[in-house]
mmCIF file of C-alpha atoms and ligand atoms in Angstrom:
data_model
loop_
_atom_site.group_PDB
_atom_site.id
_atom_site.type_symbol
_atom_site.label_atom_id
_atom_site.label_comp_id
_atom_site.label_asym_id
_atom_site.label_seq_id
_atom_site.Cartn_x
_atom_site.Cartn_y
_atom_site.Cartn_z
ATOM 1 C CA MET Y 1 110.252 85.507 -110.524
ATOM 2 C CA ASN Y 2 111.105 81.824 -110.698
ATOM 3 C CA GLN Y 3 110.642 79.949 -107.414
ATOM 4 C CA VAL Y 4 114.298 78.837 -107.541
ATOM 5 C CA TYR Y 5 115.529 82.385 -107.048
ATOM 6 C CA ARG Y 6 113.675 83.091 -103.855
ATOM 7 C CA PRO Y 7 116.444 83.868 -101.355
ATOM 8 C CA ILE Y 8 114.490 82.626 -98.293
ATOM 9 C CA ILE Y 9 112.667 79.318 -98.344
ATOM 10 C CA TRP Y 10 110.837 77.660 -95.454
ATOM 11 C CA ARG Y 11 110.242 74.025 -96.261
ATOM 12 C CA ASP Y 12 109.683 70.882 -94.144
ATOM 13 C CA GLU Y 13 110.145 72.858 -90.932
ATOM 14 C CA LYS Y 14 113.549 74.068 -92.119
ATOM 15 C CA LEU Y 15 114.985 77.407 -93.202
ATOM 16 C CA PHE Y 16 117.007 77.558 -96.422
ATOM 17 C CA LEU Y 17 118.912 80.739 -97.289
ATOM 18 C CA LEU Y 18 120.463 81.376 -100.689
ATOM 19 C CA ASP Y 19 124.134 82.058 -99.917
ATOM 20 C CA GLN Y 20 124.449 85.513 -101.489
ATOM 21 C CA ARG Y 21 128.207 85.551 -100.793
ATOM 22 C CA LEU Y 22 128.676 83.028 -103.596
ATOM 23 C CA LEU Y 23 126.643 84.838 -106.250
ATOM 24 C CA PRO Y 24 126.838 85.171 -109.184
ATOM 25 C CA ASP Y 25 129.141 82.121 -109.563
ATOM 26 C CA GLN Y 26 127.208 79.601 -107.518
ATOM 27 C CA GLU Y 27 123.587 79.304 -106.424
ATOM 28 C CA VAL Y 28 123.797 77.358 -103.172
ATOM 29 C CA PHE Y 29 121.240 77.195 -100.365
ATOM 30 C CA VAL Y 30 122.438 76.918 -96.768
ATOM 31 C CA GLU Y 31 120.271 75.004 -94.299
ATOM 32 C CA ILE Y 32 119.716 76.846 -91.022
ATOM 33 C CA PHE Y 33 118.663 75.016 -87.847
ATOM 34 C CA THR Y 34 119.161 77.458 -84.957
ATOM 35 C CA LEU Y 35 118.904 81.034 -83.739
ATOM 36 C CA GLN Y 36 122.693 81.297 -83.597
ATOM 37 C CA GLN Y 37 123.035 80.099 -87.203
ATOM 38 C CA THR Y 38 120.455 82.697 -88.287
ATOM 39 C CA VAL Y 39 122.320 85.448 -86.419
ATOM 40 C CA ASN Y 40 125.573 84.340 -88.082
ATOM 41 C CA ALA Y 41 123.926 84.148 -91.524
ATOM 42 C CA ILE Y 42 122.777 87.772 -91.125
ATOM 43 C CA LYS Y 43 126.159 88.938 -89.750
ATOM 44 C CA ASP Y 44 128.129 87.126 -92.471
ATOM 45 C CA MET Y 45 125.726 88.373 -95.159
ATOM 46 C CA ILE Y 46 124.637 84.952 -96.390
ATOM 47 C CA VAL Y 47 121.332 86.797 -96.381
ATOM 48 C CA ARG Y 48 121.303 90.600 -96.746
ATOM 49 C CA GLY Y 49 119.175 93.528 -97.821
ATOM 50 C CA ALA Y 50 116.989 95.206 -95.207
ATOM 51 C CA PRO Y 51 113.667 93.382 -95.842
ATOM 52 C CA CYS Y 52 115.240 89.913 -96.202
ATOM 53 C CA ILE Y 53 117.238 90.366 -92.997
ATOM 54 C CA GLY Y 54 113.941 91.039 -91.191
ATOM 55 C CA PHE Y 55 112.140 88.050 -92.767
ATOM 56 C CA SER Y 56 115.016 85.661 -91.974
ATOM 57 C CA ALA Y 57 114.994 86.811 -88.357
ATOM 58 C CA ILE Y 58 111.315 85.785 -88.014
ATOM 59 C CA PHE Y 59 112.139 82.246 -89.140
ATOM 60 C CA GLY Y 60 115.253 82.230 -86.914
ATOM 61 C CA LEU Y 61 113.059 82.962 -83.907
ATOM 62 C CA ALA Y 62 110.638 80.242 -85.014
ATOM 63 C CA LEU Y 63 113.533 77.759 -85.079
ATOM 64 C CA TRP Y 64 114.571 78.945 -81.632
ATOM 65 C CA ILE Y 65 111.174 78.557 -79.976
ATOM 66 C CA LYS Y 66 110.707 75.157 -81.603
ATOM 67 C CA ASN Y 67 113.585 73.868 -79.476
ATOM 68 C CA GLN Y 68 112.451 75.366 -76.147
ATOM 69 C CA ASN Y 69 110.592 73.406 -73.463
ATOM 70 C CA ASP Y 70 109.505 76.317 -71.375
ATOM 71 C CA VAL Y 71 109.888 80.055 -72.026
ATOM 72 C CA THR Y 72 109.014 83.308 -70.316
ATOM 73 C CA PRO Y 73 108.708 86.763 -71.931
ATOM 74 C CA GLU Y 74 112.148 87.565 -70.440
ATOM 75 C CA ILE Y 75 113.748 84.565 -72.153
ATOM 76 C CA CYS Y 76 112.021 85.512 -75.429
ATOM 77 C CA ARG Y 77 113.331 89.094 -75.098
ATOM 78 C CA LYS Y 78 116.893 87.793 -74.698
ATOM 79 C CA ALA Y 79 116.599 85.740 -77.891
ATOM 80 C CA CYS Y 80 115.082 88.722 -79.720
ATOM 81 C CA ASP Y 81 117.863 91.056 -78.573
ATOM 82 C CA GLU Y 82 120.497 88.587 -79.719
ATOM 83 C CA MET Y 83 118.877 88.626 -83.146
ATOM 84 C CA ILE Y 84 118.613 92.437 -83.302
ATOM 85 C CA GLU Y 85 122.326 92.796 -82.551
ATOM 86 C CA ALA Y 86 123.293 90.871 -85.714
ATOM 87 C CA ARG Y 87 123.401 94.055 -87.847
ATOM 88 C CA PRO Y 88 122.766 97.550 -86.527
ATOM 89 C CA THR Y 89 121.707 99.831 -89.411
ATOM 90 C CA ALA Y 90 118.685 98.245 -91.118
ATOM 91 C CA VAL Y 91 115.699 98.953 -88.875
ATOM 92 C CA ASN Y 92 113.690 96.209 -90.608
ATOM 93 C CA LEU Y 93 115.500 93.726 -88.354
ATOM 94 C CA SER Y 94 114.232 95.195 -85.069
ATOM 95 C CA PHE Y 95 110.870 96.032 -86.695
ATOM 96 C CA GLU Y 96 110.170 92.351 -87.478
ATOM 97 C CA VAL Y 97 111.830 90.972 -84.335
ATOM 98 C CA ASN Y 98 109.803 93.262 -82.070
ATOM 99 C CA ARG Y 99 106.614 92.181 -83.816
ATOM 100 C CA CYS Y 100 107.648 88.542 -83.171
ATOM 101 C CA PHE Y 101 108.223 89.411 -79.515
ATOM 102 C CA GLU Y 102 104.710 90.858 -79.261
ATOM 103 C CA LEU Y 103 103.257 87.747 -80.904
ATOM 104 C CA MET Y 104 105.220 85.407 -78.619
ATOM 105 C CA THR Y 105 104.253 87.232 -75.414
ATOM 106 C CA SER Y 106 100.605 87.498 -76.420
ATOM 107 C CA LEU Y 107 100.482 83.732 -77.149
ATOM 108 C CA LEU Y 108 102.322 82.966 -73.901
ATOM 109 C CA ASN Y 109 99.761 85.047 -72.020
ATOM 110 C CA GLN Y 110 97.018 82.954 -73.639
ATOM 111 C CA GLY Y 111 98.711 79.841 -72.191
ATOM 112 C CA CYS Y 112 100.307 78.577 -75.440
ATOM 113 C CA LYS Y 113 103.322 76.258 -75.282
ATOM 114 C CA PRO Y 114 106.479 76.871 -77.389
ATOM 115 C CA SER Y 115 105.425 74.028 -79.692
ATOM 116 C CA GLU Y 116 102.197 75.934 -80.390
ATOM 117 C CA ILE Y 117 103.952 79.292 -80.882
ATOM 118 C CA PHE Y 118 106.388 77.813 -83.413
ATOM 119 C CA PRO Y 119 103.852 77.369 -86.282
ATOM 120 C CA LYS Y 120 102.412 80.820 -85.596
ATOM 121 C CA LEU Y 121 105.830 82.426 -86.122
ATOM 122 C CA VAL Y 122 106.347 80.437 -89.317
ATOM 123 C CA GLU Y 123 102.928 81.558 -90.555
ATOM 124 C CA PHE Y 124 103.815 85.152 -89.647
ATOM 125 C CA GLY Y 125 107.114 84.930 -91.588
ATOM 126 C CA ASN Y 126 105.450 83.496 -94.686
ATOM 127 C CA GLN Y 127 102.722 86.135 -94.472
ATOM 128 C CA GLN Y 128 105.251 88.974 -94.353
ATOM 129 C CA ILE Y 129 107.043 87.718 -97.475
ATOM 130 C CA GLN Y 130 103.694 87.288 -99.201
ATOM 131 C CA LEU Y 131 102.557 90.778 -98.158
ATOM 132 C CA SER Y 132 105.820 92.278 -99.412
ATOM 133 C CA GLN Y 133 104.789 91.240 -102.945
ATOM 134 C CA THR Y 134 101.721 93.447 -102.729
ATOM 135 C CA LYS Y 135 103.553 96.308 -101.013
ATOM 136 C CA ASN Y 136 106.454 96.277 -103.464
ATOM 137 C CA SER Y 137 104.094 96.209 -106.440
ATOM 138 C CA LEU Y 138 102.202 99.196 -105.006
ATOM 139 C CA MET Y 139 105.466 101.112 -104.532
ATOM 140 C CA ALA Y 140 106.605 100.218 -108.045
ATOM 141 C CA GLN Y 141 103.413 101.633 -109.544
ATOM 142 C CA ILE Y 142 103.751 104.837 -107.481
ATOM 143 C CA GLY Y 143 107.320 105.209 -108.819
ATOM 144 C CA ILE Y 144 106.137 104.656 -112.396
ATOM 145 C CA ASP Y 145 103.294 107.179 -112.013
ATOM 146 C CA GLU Y 146 105.816 109.736 -110.759
ATOM 147 C CA LEU Y 147 108.062 109.163 -113.795
ATOM 148 C CA ILE Y 148 105.097 109.428 -116.175
ATOM 149 C CA LYS Y 149 104.210 112.750 -114.526
ATOM 150 C CA ARG Y 150 107.768 114.020 -114.995
ATOM 151 C CA PHE Y 151 108.754 112.572 -118.343
ATOM 152 C CA GLY Y 152 105.585 111.383 -120.021
ATOM 153 C CA GLN Y 153 105.300 108.130 -121.959
ATOM 154 C CA ARG Y 154 108.804 107.993 -123.490
ATOM 155 C CA LYS Y 155 111.220 105.256 -122.368
ATOM 156 C CA TRP Y 156 113.395 106.152 -119.409
ATOM 157 C CA ASN Y 157 117.067 105.781 -118.517
ATOM 158 C CA LEU Y 158 117.340 104.877 -114.860
ATOM 159 C CA MET Y 159 120.148 104.417 -112.387
ATOM 160 C CA THR Y 160 120.381 102.440 -109.157
ATOM 161 C CA HIS Y 161 122.845 101.750 -106.365
ATOM 162 C CA CYS Y 162 123.474 98.576 -104.331
ATOM 163 C CA ASN Y 163 120.944 95.740 -104.561
ATOM 164 C CA THR Y 164 117.236 96.165 -103.911
ATOM 165 C CA GLY Y 165 115.655 93.409 -105.983
ATOM 166 C CA PHE Y 166 114.316 89.975 -105.087
ATOM 167 C CA LEU Y 167 117.585 88.981 -103.406
ATOM 168 C CA ALA Y 168 117.192 91.839 -100.906
ATOM 169 C CA CYS Y 169 113.412 91.806 -100.599
ATOM 170 C CA GLY Y 170 112.149 88.291 -101.307
ATOM 171 C CA SER Y 171 109.792 89.654 -103.950
ATOM 172 C CA ILE Y 172 109.912 92.095 -106.898
ATOM 173 C CA GLY Y 173 111.998 94.563 -104.861
ATOM 174 C CA THR Y 174 111.903 98.199 -103.799
ATOM 175 C CA ALA Y 175 114.007 100.475 -106.042
ATOM 176 C CA LEU Y 176 114.653 97.598 -108.415
ATOM 177 C CA GLY Y 177 110.950 96.758 -108.173
ATOM 178 C CA VAL Y 178 110.159 100.099 -109.829
ATOM 179 C CA ILE Y 179 112.698 99.338 -112.560
ATOM 180 C CA SER Y 180 111.473 95.773 -113.010
ATOM 181 C CA MET Y 181 107.801 96.759 -113.282
ATOM 182 C CA ALA Y 182 108.614 99.695 -115.554
ATOM 183 C CA HIS Y 183 110.510 97.278 -117.794
ATOM 184 C CA SER Y 184 107.590 94.838 -117.849
ATOM 185 C CA GLN Y 185 105.400 97.767 -119.025
ATOM 186 C CA GLY Y 186 107.895 98.558 -121.807
ATOM 187 C CA ARG Y 187 108.978 101.849 -120.231
ATOM 188 C CA VAL Y 188 112.715 101.281 -119.676
ATOM 189 C CA ASN Y 189 115.322 102.245 -122.231
ATOM 190 C CA HIS Y 190 118.425 101.497 -120.183
ATOM 191 C CA VAL Y 191 119.553 100.946 -116.600
ATOM 192 C CA TYR Y 192 122.885 101.965 -115.073
ATOM 193 C CA ALA Y 193 123.798 99.829 -112.056
ATOM 194 C CA ASP Y 194 126.559 100.958 -109.712
ATOM 195 C CA GLU Y 195 128.984 98.159 -108.922
ATOM 196 C CA THR Y 196 128.780 99.235 -105.229
ATOM 197 C CA ARG Y 197 132.251 99.000 -103.738
ATOM 198 C CA PRO Y 198 133.483 97.317 -101.662
ATOM 199 C CA TYR Y 199 131.036 94.426 -101.307
ATOM 200 C CA MET Y 200 129.956 94.579 -104.954
ATOM 201 C CA GLN Y 201 126.218 94.142 -104.407
ATOM 202 C CA GLY Y 202 125.714 95.956 -107.719
ATOM 203 C CA SER Y 203 127.950 93.805 -109.887
ATOM 204 C CA ARG Y 204 127.379 90.492 -108.092
ATOM 205 C CA LEU Y 205 123.673 90.789 -107.279
ATOM 206 C CA THR Y 206 121.905 93.602 -109.180
ATOM 207 C CA ALA Y 207 123.602 92.623 -112.441
ATOM 208 C CA PHE Y 208 122.555 89.013 -111.714
ATOM 209 C CA GLU Y 209 118.926 90.094 -111.254
ATOM 210 C CA LEU Y 210 118.846 92.431 -114.245
ATOM 211 C CA THR Y 211 120.322 89.667 -116.384
ATOM 212 C CA LYS Y 212 117.714 87.152 -115.171
ATOM 213 C CA GLU Y 213 114.934 89.654 -115.897
ATOM 214 C CA LYS Y 214 116.429 90.520 -119.308
ATOM 215 C CA ILE Y 215 116.471 94.244 -118.523
ATOM 216 C CA PRO Y 216 118.979 96.189 -120.695
ATOM 217 C CA PHE Y 217 121.702 97.552 -118.409
ATOM 218 C CA SER Y 218 125.317 98.634 -118.036
ATOM 219 C CA LEU Y 219 127.399 98.176 -114.933
ATOM 220 C CA VAL Y 220 129.282 101.330 -113.963
ATOM 221 C CA VAL Y 221 131.756 102.314 -111.265
ATOM 222 C CA GLU Y 222 130.387 104.729 -108.674
ATOM 223 C CA GLY Y 223 132.833 107.374 -109.876
ATOM 224 C CA ALA Y 224 131.050 107.470 -113.246
ATOM 225 C CA ALA Y 225 127.976 109.176 -111.770
ATOM 226 C CA SER Y 226 129.088 112.723 -112.521
ATOM 227 C CA TYR Y 227 130.034 111.792 -116.099
ATOM 228 C CA LEU Y 228 126.714 110.050 -116.747
ATOM 229 C CA LEU Y 229 124.522 112.675 -115.120
ATOM 230 C CA SER Y 230 126.287 115.669 -116.670
ATOM 231 C CA ASN Y 231 125.872 114.082 -120.086
ATOM 232 C CA GLY Y 232 122.141 113.549 -119.680
ATOM 233 C CA LYS Y 233 122.407 109.759 -119.689
ATOM 234 C CA VAL Y 234 120.176 109.307 -116.639
ATOM 235 C CA ASP Y 235 116.580 110.548 -116.224
ATOM 236 C CA ALA Y 236 116.106 109.439 -112.608
ATOM 237 C CA ILE Y 237 117.794 107.506 -109.824
ATOM 238 C CA PHE Y 238 116.119 104.944 -107.548
ATOM 239 C CA VAL Y 239 117.678 103.536 -104.368
ATOM 240 C CA GLY Y 240 116.455 101.567 -101.339
ATOM 241 C CA ALA Y 241 116.790 102.352 -97.655
ATOM 242 C CA ASP Y 242 117.932 100.725 -94.456
ATOM 243 C CA ARG Y 243 116.511 103.325 -92.065
ATOM 244 C CA ILE Y 244 114.514 106.504 -92.706
ATOM 245 C CA ALA Y 245 114.325 109.090 -89.922
ATOM 246 C CA ALA Y 246 111.285 111.274 -89.171
ATOM 247 C CA ASN Y 247 112.614 114.157 -91.293
ATOM 248 C CA GLY Y 248 113.363 111.919 -94.308
ATOM 249 C CA ASP Y 249 117.111 111.555 -93.814
ATOM 250 C CA THR Y 250 117.894 108.095 -95.162
ATOM 251 C CA ALA Y 251 120.583 105.548 -94.351
ATOM 252 C CA ASN Y 252 121.420 103.335 -97.301
ATOM 253 C CA LYS Y 253 124.455 101.586 -98.761
ATOM 254 C CA ILE Y 254 127.679 103.579 -98.635
ATOM 255 C CA GLY Y 255 127.902 105.793 -101.715
ATOM 256 C CA THR Y 256 124.184 106.636 -101.773
ATOM 257 C CA SER Y 257 124.714 110.074 -100.273
ATOM 258 C CA THR Y 258 127.463 110.926 -102.777
ATOM 259 C CA LEU Y 259 125.169 109.924 -105.625
ATOM 260 C CA ALA Y 260 122.301 112.033 -104.246
ATOM 261 C CA ILE Y 261 124.544 115.109 -103.983
ATOM 262 C CA VAL Y 262 125.729 114.678 -107.579
ATOM 263 C CA ALA Y 263 122.098 114.175 -108.672
ATOM 264 C CA LYS Y 264 121.051 117.434 -107.013
ATOM 265 C CA HIS Y 265 123.911 119.244 -108.757
ATOM 266 C CA TYR Y 266 122.782 118.019 -112.175
ATOM 267 C CA ASN Y 267 119.055 118.328 -111.393
ATOM 268 C CA VAL Y 268 118.367 114.613 -111.772
ATOM 269 C CA PRO Y 269 115.486 113.398 -109.552
ATOM 270 C CA PHE Y 270 116.603 111.084 -106.781
ATOM 271 C CA TYR Y 271 114.041 108.695 -105.229
ATOM 272 C CA VAL Y 272 114.142 106.415 -102.183
ATOM 273 C CA VAL Y 273 111.827 103.405 -102.308
ATOM 274 C CA ALA Y 274 111.226 101.533 -99.050
ATOM 275 C CA PRO Y 275 108.438 99.839 -97.109
ATOM 276 C CA ILE Y 276 107.122 101.232 -93.805
ATOM 277 C CA SER Y 277 109.292 98.603 -92.033
ATOM 278 C CA SER Y 278 112.336 100.694 -93.079
ATOM 279 C CA PHE Y 279 111.070 103.854 -91.339
ATOM 280 C CA ASP Y 280 112.230 104.784 -87.851
ATOM 281 C CA VAL Y 281 110.188 107.790 -86.846
ATOM 282 C CA SER Y 282 111.432 107.469 -83.255
ATOM 283 C CA ILE Y 283 114.519 109.384 -84.392
ATOM 284 C CA PRO Y 284 114.200 112.997 -85.565
ATOM 285 C CA ASN Y 285 117.014 112.887 -88.125
ATOM 286 C CA GLY Y 286 119.780 110.788 -89.628
ATOM 287 C CA SER Y 287 122.443 111.735 -87.104
ATOM 288 C CA HIS Y 288 120.866 109.188 -84.727
ATOM 289 C CA ILE Y 289 121.429 106.244 -87.082
ATOM 290 C CA GLU Y 290 124.142 103.784 -86.127
ATOM 291 C CA ILE Y 291 126.362 103.069 -89.099
ATOM 292 C CA GLU Y 292 127.718 99.540 -89.326
ATOM 293 C CA MET Y 293 131.492 99.325 -89.744
ATOM 294 C CA ARG Y 294 132.532 96.260 -91.759
ATOM 295 C CA PRO Y 295 135.881 94.403 -91.727
ATOM 296 C CA MET Y 296 138.935 96.130 -93.262
ATOM 297 C CA ASN Y 297 139.669 93.277 -95.659
ATOM 298 C CA GLU Y 298 136.389 93.868 -97.561
ATOM 299 C CA ILE Y 299 138.257 96.838 -99.086
ATOM 300 C CA SER Y 300 141.828 95.580 -99.256
ATOM 301 C CA GLU Y 301 141.030 92.114 -100.661
ATOM 302 C CA LEU Y 302 138.733 90.670 -103.291
ATOM 303 C CA LYS Y 303 138.064 86.936 -103.264
ATOM 304 C CA GLY Y 304 141.419 86.320 -101.598
ATOM 305 C CA ILE Y 305 143.378 88.604 -103.974
ATOM 306 C CA GLN Y 306 145.287 91.350 -102.187
ATOM 307 C CA LEU Y 307 144.288 94.747 -103.697
ATOM 308 C CA ALA Y 308 146.461 96.955 -101.458
ATOM 309 C CA PRO Y 309 149.835 96.452 -99.773
ATOM 310 C CA GLN Y 310 149.628 94.046 -96.822
ATOM 311 C CA GLY Y 311 148.781 95.942 -93.656
ATOM 312 C CA THR Y 312 147.086 98.886 -95.414
ATOM 313 C CA ALA Y 313 144.600 100.454 -93.052
ATOM 314 C CA THR Y 314 141.065 100.998 -94.356
ATOM 315 C CA VAL Y 315 137.878 102.537 -92.998
ATOM 316 C CA ASN Y 316 134.810 100.616 -94.079
ATOM 317 C CA PRO Y 317 131.472 102.223 -93.163
ATOM 318 C CA SER Y 318 128.811 100.058 -94.772
ATOM 319 C CA PHE Y 319 126.161 102.781 -94.985
ATOM 320 C CA ASP Y 320 125.863 106.546 -95.181
ATOM 321 C CA VAL Y 321 123.036 108.970 -94.481
ATOM 322 C CA THR Y 322 121.555 110.998 -97.320
ATOM 323 C CA ASP Y 323 120.283 114.358 -96.160
ATOM 324 C CA HIS Y 324 116.577 114.687 -97.001
ATOM 325 C CA HIS Y 325 117.314 117.910 -98.932
ATOM 326 C CA PHE Y 326 118.843 115.737 -101.653
ATOM 327 C CA ILE Y 327 115.855 113.394 -101.922
ATOM 328 C CA SER Y 328 113.147 114.257 -104.478
ATOM 329 C CA GLY Y 329 110.677 111.738 -103.089
ATOM 330 C CA ILE Y 330 110.311 108.793 -100.726
ATOM 331 C CA ILE Y 331 107.994 106.077 -101.976
ATOM 332 C CA CYS Y 332 106.416 103.627 -99.549
ATOM 333 C CA GLU Y 333 103.352 101.375 -99.771
ATOM 334 C CA LYS Y 334 101.253 104.144 -98.216
ATOM 335 C CA GLY Y 335 102.137 106.716 -100.854
ATOM 336 C CA PHE Y 336 104.579 109.338 -102.086
ATOM 337 C CA ILE Y 337 106.348 111.605 -99.599
ATOM 338 C CA ASN Y 338 108.069 114.833 -100.498
ATOM 339 C CA PRO Y 339 110.557 115.237 -97.638
ATOM 340 C CA ALA Y 340 110.746 118.981 -98.379
ATOM 341 C CA ASN Y 341 107.178 119.248 -97.012
ATOM 342 C CA LYS Y 342 107.650 119.257 -93.253
ATOM 343 C CA GLY Y 343 105.439 116.783 -91.426
ATOM 344 C CA GLU Y 344 104.333 114.957 -94.616
ATOM 345 C CA LEU Y 345 106.390 111.876 -93.772
ATOM 346 C CA LEU Y 346 104.814 111.438 -90.330
ATOM 347 C CA LYS Y 347 101.338 111.980 -91.757
ATOM 348 C CA VAL Y 348 101.850 109.239 -94.380
ATOM 349 C CA VAL Y 349 103.510 106.798 -91.948
ATOM 350 C CA HIS Y 350 100.688 107.161 -89.424
ATOM 351 C CA SER Y 351 97.886 107.093 -92.050
HETATM 352 O O1 MRU L 1 124.743 95.531 -96.656
HETATM 353 P P1 MRU L 1 123.526 95.110 -97.424
HETATM 354 O O2 MRU L 1 123.849 94.398 -98.693
HETATM 355 O O3 MRU L 1 122.529 94.375 -96.570
HETATM 356 O O4 MRU L 1 122.885 96.503 -97.814
HETATM 357 C C1 MRU L 1 121.747 96.568 -98.599
HETATM 358 C C2 MRU L 1 121.343 97.937 -98.915
HETATM 359 O O5 MRU L 1 121.911 98.914 -98.490
HETATM 360 C C3 MRU L 1 120.111 98.083 -99.693
HETATM 361 O O6 MRU L 1 120.220 99.140 -100.588
HETATM 362 C C4 MRU L 1 118.988 98.334 -98.688
HETATM 363 O O7 MRU L 1 118.963 97.312 -97.733
HETATM 364 C C5 MRU L 1 117.700 98.426 -99.281
HETATM 365 S S1 MRU L 1 117.187 96.790 -99.682
HETATM 366 C C6 MRU L 1 115.699 96.878 -100.362
#
């Protein structure tokens, strides 16, 4: 993907985030100088998507330590906790932040000053983005191999929900990575992208990415799933994840669970594609996942236009949990997991 479309750029000791709130109309980068600005950028969804939230947090902590004269592990922990609180559902945030905390405390114990820890955090952030290219490509090939096993060499019709491409992942992507690589191998007939109400990640972001990659697609409303699946228009569905519990229950963008249930009904395979940083095996099942509640006006307004009578109450959960019984396979960089096989997930995660 063209350098210009990388959503996170570290250059000249500064963090630049592509303001995803303005897409697809405008491609504007916001310059971030502080921890607080990084926290706000994550909260306000200037940057979003589980992996990119985690990567941005690493650079946010680098910016923070750059401006400290003297720090202790306790002070570092406070900064890390502030970062983790920015958004609650995607575990990638705490996964990366906790790794930064370990790095900071280990360097402090070796007698390093904040000015010496700063470049190490930057290096760590760049490394993680770089590594995600390899991991996402591995996952994409595992997804393709699975489709070849199921459907052979014919071209496939695929469906996806929310946004899981380079805007969410900083590289080829997770679910959209499978689609993108399959397309580059000439294996995709057509893609159906859910618009993803209410924040429209599908129409604003996935459609933007599919257009840039010249992948043939149609944008559909979420309610079209039953129509499309019952008419045989979709061979398989690929989605990302924000947190995967030890039994395979998966939190992802609101609407994912509905789609998985419809897929099961029509016998359409439903796959979750996510790196190990999206797994939280400390929780036994999805009931332990905190679901972020977003502001009411994300539903009742669109770009300042009132869509419902003034004062209409809304409930806006940003994620839901898909029961592992509805998931045909979870694909991570370590391999393919069938959540129906008890214990397989833990074995793969710890391999
Ligand atoms: O609220 P968002 O836009 O950050 O939610 C993004 C999603 O739910 C994605 O599907 C998920 O993070 C997987 S990203 C590879």
